[in-house]
Short mmCIF file of C-alpha atoms and ligand atoms in Angstrom, two decimals:
data_model
loop_
_atom_site.label_atom_id
_atom_site.label_comp_id
_atom_site.label_asym_id
_atom_site.label_seq_id
_atom_site.Cartn_x
_atom_site.Cartn_y
_atom_site.Cartn_z
CA UNK W 1 0.91 2.02 -7.63
CA UNK W 2 -1.31 5.39 -8.88
CA UNK W 3 -1.63 7.60 -6.29
CA UNK W 4 -4.71 6.38 -4.93
CA UNK W 5 -7.32 9.40 -5.82
CA UNK W 6 -9.85 9.59 -8.19
CA UNK W 7 -13.12 11.56 -8.17
CA UNK W 8 -15.63 7.75 -8.10
CA UNK W 9 -17.71 8.77 -11.46
CA UNK W 10 -13.64 9.60 -13.25
CA UNK W 11 -13.68 6.69 -15.68
CA UNK W 12 -10.92 4.65 -15.62
CA UNK W 13 -9.61 3.63 -19.49
CA UNK W 14 -8.71 0.00 -19.96
CA UNK W 15 -6.02 -1.20 -19.12
CA UNK W 16 -3.82 -2.21 -22.01
CA UNK W 17 -1.58 -5.52 -21.20
CA UNK W 18 1.52 -5.93 -19.46
CA UNK W 19 4.18 -7.41 -20.78
CA UNK W 20 6.82 -9.64 -18.26
CA UNK W 21 10.38 -9.05 -18.54
CA UNK W 22 11.74 -11.01 -16.26
CA UNK W 23 10.07 -13.46 -13.00
CA UNK W 24 12.88 -15.71 -10.74
CA UNK W 25 11.65 -19.43 -10.74
CA UNK W 26 10.15 -20.84 -8.28
CA UNK W 27 7.64 -18.36 -6.91
CA UNK W 28 4.75 -18.39 -5.02
CA UNK W 29 1.67 -18.19 -8.08
CA UNK W 30 -2.01 -18.60 -7.34
CA UNK W 31 -4.16 -18.79 -10.09
CA UNK W 32 -5.41 -15.91 -11.52
CA UNK W 33 -8.36 -15.66 -13.12
CA UNK W 34 -8.12 -16.14 -17.17
CA UNK W 35 -9.07 -12.30 -18.11
CA UNK W 36 -6.45 -10.85 -14.90
CA UNK W 37 -3.63 -13.73 -15.75
CA UNK W 38 -4.16 -11.99 -19.61
CA UNK W 39 -3.32 -8.19 -17.78
CA UNK W 40 -0.82 -9.53 -15.68
CA UNK W 41 0.62 -11.45 -17.66
CA UNK W 42 1.06 -14.51 -15.98
CA UNK W 43 0.16 -15.60 -12.15
CA UNK W 44 0.57 -14.03 -9.04
CA UNK W 45 0.93 -15.15 -5.72
CA UNK W 46 2.54 -14.66 -1.99
CA UNK W 47 4.33 -16.97 0.87
CA UNK W 48 2.18 -16.75 3.36
CA UNK W 49 2.30 -14.46 6.38
CA UNK W 50 3.78 -11.53 4.15
CA UNK W 51 3.46 -7.74 4.19
CA UNK W 52 3.97 -6.35 0.72
CA UNK W 53 3.72 -2.67 -0.14
CA UNK W 54 2.78 -0.77 -3.43
CA UNK W 55 4.36 2.41 -4.86
CA UNK W 56 4.62 4.81 -7.69
CA UNK W 57 7.83 6.88 -8.07
CA UNK W 58 9.28 8.92 -10.85
CA UNK W 59 12.63 8.57 -12.40
CA UNK W 60 13.96 10.98 -10.02
CA UNK W 61 12.68 8.94 -6.92
CA UNK W 62 9.91 11.27 -5.92
CA UNK W 63 6.42 9.52 -4.59
CA UNK W 64 4.93 12.37 -2.91
CA UNK W 65 4.88 15.87 -4.46
CA UNK W 66 4.15 17.38 -1.36
CA UNK W 67 1.25 18.85 1.26
CA UNK W 68 0.07 21.12 -1.60
CA UNK W 69 -0.86 18.80 -4.39
CA UNK W 70 -3.47 15.84 -2.77
CA UNK W 71 -3.31 12.73 -4.24
CA UNK W 72 -0.16 13.61 -5.89
CA UNK W 73 0.53 9.44 -6.78
CA UNK W 74 -1.48 9.67 -9.16
CA UNK W 75 0.23 12.92 -10.87
CA UNK W 76 3.40 10.84 -10.58
CA UNK W 77 1.68 8.10 -12.56
CA UNK W 78 -0.26 9.75 -15.00
CA UNK W 79 -3.17 7.91 -13.71
CA UNK W 80 -1.65 5.48 -16.17
CA UNK W 81 -4.73 2.50 -16.37
CA UNK W 82 -2.20 0.21 -16.37
CA UNK W 83 -1.04 0.67 -13.01
CA UNK W 84 -3.99 1.35 -11.80
CA UNK W 85 -4.99 -2.84 -12.87
CA UNK W 86 -1.80 -3.63 -10.97
CA UNK W 87 -3.18 -1.87 -8.15
CA UNK W 88 -6.47 -3.80 -7.69
CA UNK W 89 -4.81 -7.08 -8.66
CA UNK W 90 -2.69 -6.13 -5.44
CA UNK W 91 -5.55 -5.27 -3.26
CA UNK W 92 -7.52 -8.31 -4.46
CA UNK W 93 -4.67 -10.70 -3.56
CA UNK W 94 -4.85 -8.84 0.46
CA UNK W 95 -6.76 -9.71 3.40
CA UNK W 96 -6.13 -5.94 4.42
CA UNK W 97 -4.48 -3.16 3.18
CA UNK W 98 -2.54 -0.83 5.72
CA UNK W 99 -2.67 2.98 5.35
CA UNK W 100 -0.89 5.73 7.83
CA UNK W 101 -3.35 8.51 8.58
CA UNK W 102 -1.76 10.83 6.17
CA UNK W 103 -2.14 8.93 3.14
CA UNK W 104 -6.28 8.57 4.14
CA UNK W 105 -5.79 12.48 4.62
CA UNK W 106 -4.18 13.28 1.47
CA UNK W 107 -6.52 11.10 -0.72
CA UNK W 108 -10.14 12.43 0.35
CA UNK W 109 -12.04 10.59 -1.90
CA UNK W 110 -10.55 7.38 -2.69
CA UNK W 111 -11.53 3.76 -1.45
CA UNK W 112 -8.75 1.81 -1.05
CA UNK W 113 -10.72 -1.69 -2.81
CA UNK W 114 -9.76 -3.20 -5.45
CA UNK W 115 -13.19 -2.07 -8.31
CA UNK W 116 -12.52 1.61 -7.04
CA UNK W 117 -8.70 1.83 -8.65
CA UNK W 118 -9.56 -0.33 -11.53
CA UNK W 119 -13.30 -0.70 -12.26
CA UNK W 120 -12.96 -2.70 -15.76
CA UNK W 121 -11.64 -5.81 -13.76
CA UNK W 122 -14.05 -5.53 -10.63
CA UNK W 123 -16.08 -9.07 -11.07
CA UNK W 124 -12.39 -10.76 -11.73
CA UNK W 125 -11.16 -9.38 -8.76
CA UNK W 126 -14.02 -10.93 -6.63
CA UNK W 127 -13.81 -14.16 -8.68
CA UNK W 128 -9.76 -13.99 -7.13
CA UNK W 129 -11.39 -13.36 -3.89
CA UNK W 130 -13.99 -15.57 -3.67
CA UNK W 131 -11.36 -18.45 -5.45
CA UNK W 132 -8.77 -17.85 -2.14
CA UNK W 133 -12.22 -17.97 0.50
CA UNK W 134 -11.40 -14.14 1.32
CA UNK W 135 -13.78 -11.63 2.48
CA UNK W 136 -15.03 -9.74 -0.69
CA UNK W 137 -13.20 -6.93 0.20
CA UNK W 138 -9.94 -6.01 1.80
CA UNK W 139 -10.18 -4.71 5.30
CA UNK W 140 -8.69 -0.77 5.42
CA UNK W 141 -6.62 -0.55 8.64
CA UNK W 142 -5.85 3.15 8.77
CA UNK W 143 -2.63 3.90 11.70
CA UNK W 144 -3.17 7.12 13.32
CA UNK W 145 -1.31 8.61 16.46
CA UNK W 146 -3.11 11.84 16.80
CA UNK W 147 -6.31 10.49 16.00
CA UNK W 148 -6.96 12.85 13.24
CA UNK W 149 -9.19 11.50 10.40
CA UNK W 150 -12.07 12.92 8.44
CA UNK W 151 -15.08 11.45 9.88
CA UNK W 152 -16.70 11.95 6.65
CA UNK W 153 -14.39 10.24 4.30
CA UNK W 154 -16.05 7.53 2.33
CA UNK W 155 -13.75 5.30 3.63
CA UNK W 156 -14.54 5.46 6.55
CA UNK W 157 -17.66 5.97 6.38
CA UNK W 158 -17.89 2.63 4.39
CA UNK W 159 -15.57 1.28 7.10
CA UNK W 160 -12.21 0.65 8.34
CA UNK W 161 -9.89 -0.69 11.27
CA UNK W 162 -8.24 2.35 13.17
CA UNK W 163 -4.87 1.61 15.38
CA UNK W 164 -4.37 4.32 17.17
CA UNK W 165 -3.14 5.51 20.38
CA UNK W 166 -5.00 5.33 23.85
CA UNK W 167 -5.21 9.09 23.29
CA UNK W 168 -6.82 8.85 19.95
CA UNK W 169 -8.29 6.78 20.16
CA UNK W 170 -10.20 9.30 23.21
CA UNK W 171 -10.45 11.94 20.38
CA UNK W 172 -11.54 8.81 17.67
CA UNK W 173 -15.14 7.94 19.86
CA UNK W 174 -16.02 11.35 19.84
CA UNK W 175 -16.93 11.84 16.05
CA UNK W 176 -16.37 8.20 14.06
CA UNK W 177 -18.54 6.89 12.14
CA UNK W 178 -20.00 3.35 14.13
CA UNK W 179 -18.92 1.59 10.63
CA UNK W 180 -15.49 1.67 11.97
CA UNK W 181 -13.90 -0.58 15.06
CA UNK W 182 -10.81 1.67 17.03
CA UNK W 183 -8.44 -0.26 18.86
CA UNK W 184 -6.41 0.95 21.06
CA UNK W 185 -2.87 -0.57 21.11
CA UNK W 186 -0.83 1.46 24.16
CA UNK W 187 -0.33 5.10 26.03
CA UNK W 188 2.80 5.79 23.94
CA UNK W 189 3.10 8.88 21.56
CA UNK W 190 3.64 6.51 18.12
CA UNK W 191 2.33 2.60 17.81
CA UNK W 192 5.25 0.07 18.40
CA UNK W 193 4.41 -1.61 14.28
CA UNK W 194 5.25 -5.29 15.25
CA UNK W 195 1.96 -4.97 17.77
CA UNK W 196 0.20 -3.30 14.93
CA UNK W 197 1.36 -6.59 12.44
CA UNK W 198 0.52 -8.85 15.45
CA UNK W 199 -2.77 -7.33 15.54
CA UNK W 200 -3.67 -8.20 12.14
CA UNK W 201 -2.20 -11.56 11.89
CA UNK W 202 -4.37 -11.92 15.38
CA UNK W 203 -7.75 -11.03 13.04
CA UNK W 204 -6.06 -13.65 10.29
CA UNK W 205 -4.77 -11.20 8.28
CA UNK W 206 -1.27 -13.05 7.05
CA UNK W 207 -1.49 -11.41 3.51
CA UNK W 208 -1.09 -7.38 4.22
CA UNK W 209 -1.06 -4.74 1.25
CA UNK W 210 0.60 -1.65 2.75
CA UNK W 211 -0.08 1.20 0.83
CA UNK W 212 0.74 3.66 3.54
CA UNK W 213 3.72 6.73 2.28
CA UNK W 214 6.96 7.08 3.11
CA UNK W 215 6.60 8.14 6.64
CA UNK W 216 4.64 4.63 7.52
CA UNK W 217 6.78 2.42 4.70
CA UNK W 218 9.59 4.03 7.00
CA UNK W 219 8.87 2.26 10.18
CA UNK W 220 8.10 -0.66 8.35
CA UNK W 221 11.02 -1.08 6.80
CA UNK W 222 12.75 0.31 9.98
CA UNK W 223 11.05 -2.87 12.05
CA UNK W 224 12.54 -4.77 9.61
CA UNK W 225 8.44 -6.56 9.07
CA UNK W 226 8.27 -5.22 5.20
CA UNK W 227 9.13 -8.33 3.18
CA UNK W 228 8.38 -7.44 -0.67
CA UNK W 229 8.07 -4.00 -2.68
CA UNK W 230 6.20 -3.94 -6.02
CA UNK W 231 7.57 -0.28 -7.31
CA UNK W 232 5.98 1.01 -10.41
CA UNK W 233 9.12 3.76 -11.99
CA UNK W 234 6.57 6.35 -13.87
CA UNK W 235 8.52 7.40 -17.05
CA UNK W 236 8.18 11.26 -15.75
CA UNK W 237 10.81 13.90 -13.76
CA UNK W 238 9.28 15.13 -10.94
CA UNK W 239 12.04 17.84 -9.68
CA UNK W 240 12.73 18.91 -5.93
CA UNK W 241 12.72 22.69 -4.74
CA UNK W 242 11.28 24.79 -2.00
CA UNK W 243 9.25 21.79 -1.47
CA UNK W 244 9.40 18.80 0.00
CA UNK W 245 9.44 15.97 -1.44
CA UNK W 246 9.84 12.61 -0.24
CA UNK W 247 11.30 9.90 -1.76
CA UNK W 248 10.03 5.96 -0.69
CA UNK W 249 11.18 6.55 3.32
CA UNK W 250 10.86 9.43 4.83
CA UNK W 251 11.89 9.46 8.85
CA UNK W 252 14.51 6.88 8.76
CA UNK W 253 18.28 7.19 7.55
CA UNK W 254 19.48 3.68 6.50
CA UNK W 255 22.71 4.22 4.32
CA UNK W 256 25.77 4.32 4.52
CA UNK W 257 25.00 2.84 8.46
CA UNK W 258 22.49 0.10 7.61
CA UNK W 259 22.62 -2.08 4.14
CA UNK W 260 18.74 -2.92 3.06
CA UNK W 261 19.30 -4.76 -0.13
CA UNK W 262 16.80 -6.56 -2.09
CA UNK W 263 16.16 -8.72 -4.97
CA UNK W 264 14.43 -8.09 -8.38
CA UNK W 265 11.98 -11.30 -8.42
CA UNK W 266 9.89 -9.72 -11.25
CA UNK W 267 9.91 -7.35 -13.83
CA UNK W 268 7.44 -6.33 -16.07
CA UNK W 269 6.82 -3.78 -18.70
CA UNK W 270 3.73 -1.47 -20.21
CA UNK W 271 5.01 0.91 -22.71
CA UNK W 272 7.48 3.41 -21.23
CA UNK W 273 6.56 2.61 -17.14
CA UNK W 274 8.46 -0.52 -15.36
CA UNK W 275 6.21 -2.95 -12.99
CA UNK W 276 9.24 -3.73 -10.54
CA UNK W 277 8.76 -6.57 -7.71
CA UNK W 278 11.49 -6.48 -4.91
CA UNK W 279 12.20 -9.20 -2.01
CA UNK W 280 13.39 -7.74 0.69
CA UNK W 281 15.66 -10.23 2.74
CA UNK W 282 14.15 -11.56 6.01
CA UNK W 283 14.89 -9.98 9.09
CA UNK W 284 13.92 -11.03 12.64
CA UNK W 285 11.50 -9.05 14.29
CA UNK W 286 12.93 -6.37 15.70
CA UNK W 287 12.40 -6.07 19.21
CA UNK W 288 10.55 -3.55 21.69
CA UNK W 289 13.71 -1.15 21.60
CA UNK W 290 14.29 -1.46 18.40
CA UNK W 291 11.33 -0.21 16.28
CA UNK W 292 11.51 2.84 17.23
CA UNK W 293 13.35 4.38 14.06
CA UNK W 294 11.41 6.41 12.21
CA UNK W 295 8.98 9.24 13.14
CA UNK W 296 5.41 9.62 12.00
CA UNK W 297 6.00 13.27 10.81
N1 NAP R 1 3.40 7.88 -4.78
C1 NAP R 1 3.16 6.16 -3.85
O1 NAP R 1 2.67 5.28 -4.80
C2 NAP R 1 2.12 7.07 -2.86
C3 NAP R 1 1.75 6.02 -1.81
C4 NAP R 1 1.04 6.67 -0.69
C5 NAP R 1 1.22 7.82 -0.28
N2 NAP R 1 1.46 8.80 -1.25
C6 NAP R 1 1.68 9.97 -0.77
O2 NAP R 1 2.30 10.71 0.19
C7 NAP R 1 1.81 11.44 0.99
C8 NAP R 1 1.49 11.15 2.39
O3 NAP R 1 2.84 10.71 2.84
P1 NAP R 1 3.23 10.80 4.17
O4 NAP R 1 4.04 9.89 4.51
O5 NAP R 1 2.32 11.48 5.04
O6 NAP R 1 2.51 8.83 4.40
P2 NAP R 1 1.54 7.77 5.77
O7 NAP R 1 2.61 7.68 6.18
O8 NAP R 1 0.61 6.81 5.19
O9 NAP R 1 1.00 8.36 6.71
C9 NAP R 1 1.67 9.03 7.93
C10 NAP R 1 0.81 9.17 8.89
O10 NAP R 1 0.59 8.05 9.90
C11 NAP R 1 0.51 8.25 11.41
N3 NAP R 1 1.35 6.69 11.51
C12 NAP R 1 2.48 6.51 11.14
N4 NAP R 1 3.75 5.90 11.79
C13 NAP R 1 2.46 5.94 13.06
C14 NAP R 1 2.97 4.97 14.61
N5 NAP R 1 4.14 4.39 14.85
N6 NAP R 1 1.65 4.82 14.57
C15 NAP R 1 0.95 5.52 15.06
N7 NAP R 1 0.50 6.09 13.74
C16 NAP R 1 1.34 6.55 12.57
C17 NAP R 1 0.85 9.43 11.71
O11 NAP R 1 -0.74 10.10 11.79
P3 NAP R 1 -1.37 11.17 12.71
O12 NAP R 1 -0.47 12.14 11.71
O13 NAP R 1 -2.51 11.12 12.36
O14 NAP R 1 -0.71 10.48 14.01
C18 NAP R 1 1.18 9.72 10.26
O15 NAP R 1 1.40 11.16 10.28
C19 NAP R 1 0.85 12.50 0.05
O16 NAP R 1 0.20 12.72 -0.24
C20 NAP R 1 -0.02 10.43 -0.81
O17 NAP R 1 -0.79 11.23 -1.88
C21 NAP R 1 2.31 8.08 -2.32
#
């Protein structure tokens, strides 16, 4: 995934088509509008319910360059148009896009809609959503414990669902625009991930795309709730020295004690970029005691 932020007026060049290198037989396929299928080199679909994440990483595994570099995913991806197209396509397939407040704060001008990230396919993204009888746009869901959200953010001004703690809700009701729905989900210092996802399903969101950063993803993985991972491997080295540069997961250590294997189910290529799709093995939902394995920062 390209890091999200881009000035609303910045032109996004047209993507060159991806080339399919491998795809597992028997995957769920929705019939994409022909222009999308041509760019993606095939159809795409999801078994429901499905929670899938999208990330771009450098060859040395960096997804976030550190707090002093907002929208660092854009830098990691080099704003590759094919990557932006895949981001848009994955959003166009989703009932809801889930992010943590860290990602919202790091992308001050972004909107998490298909056409914002790849405007050239706006008509076909809309057609796909119409064919699938989805809402015009996926609902943006922002998870925050602190309630520290920038009220002037364009994604909040156009409307979002804010999943937060009781304390966060108290803070937010005073300054968020009325376009936002605030959902208090408990008194604790952090929300229970299974409860957040159950709440989304109760709203009819069965296909959910996570564009959260490493902290929230760590919790989705920790709670055993992530079904699929789309990973763009960007042909660049990011390096690490004194700044904290996270890989895909922060706040959770897995190996050597916990083994989380993944099956490669699709691989595509555009020039030196690889677009990988993995299935994470099904895990039973975590219990109330087992879903606080990450930290919120
Ligand atoms: N390369 C990529 O593909 C990619 C993708 C996404 C993001 N990023 C980058 O990642 C960086 C942001 O990383 P991040 O880890 O901070 O983002 P994040 O995981 O999206 O957001 C973390 C925040 O989410 C909230 N949160 C997480 N778990 C929670 C829980 N259980 N209950 C309540 N709130 C919870 C907390 O917000 P509060 O602090 O408000 O409580 C926490 O600080 C940015 O630089 C962004 O550009 C890169």
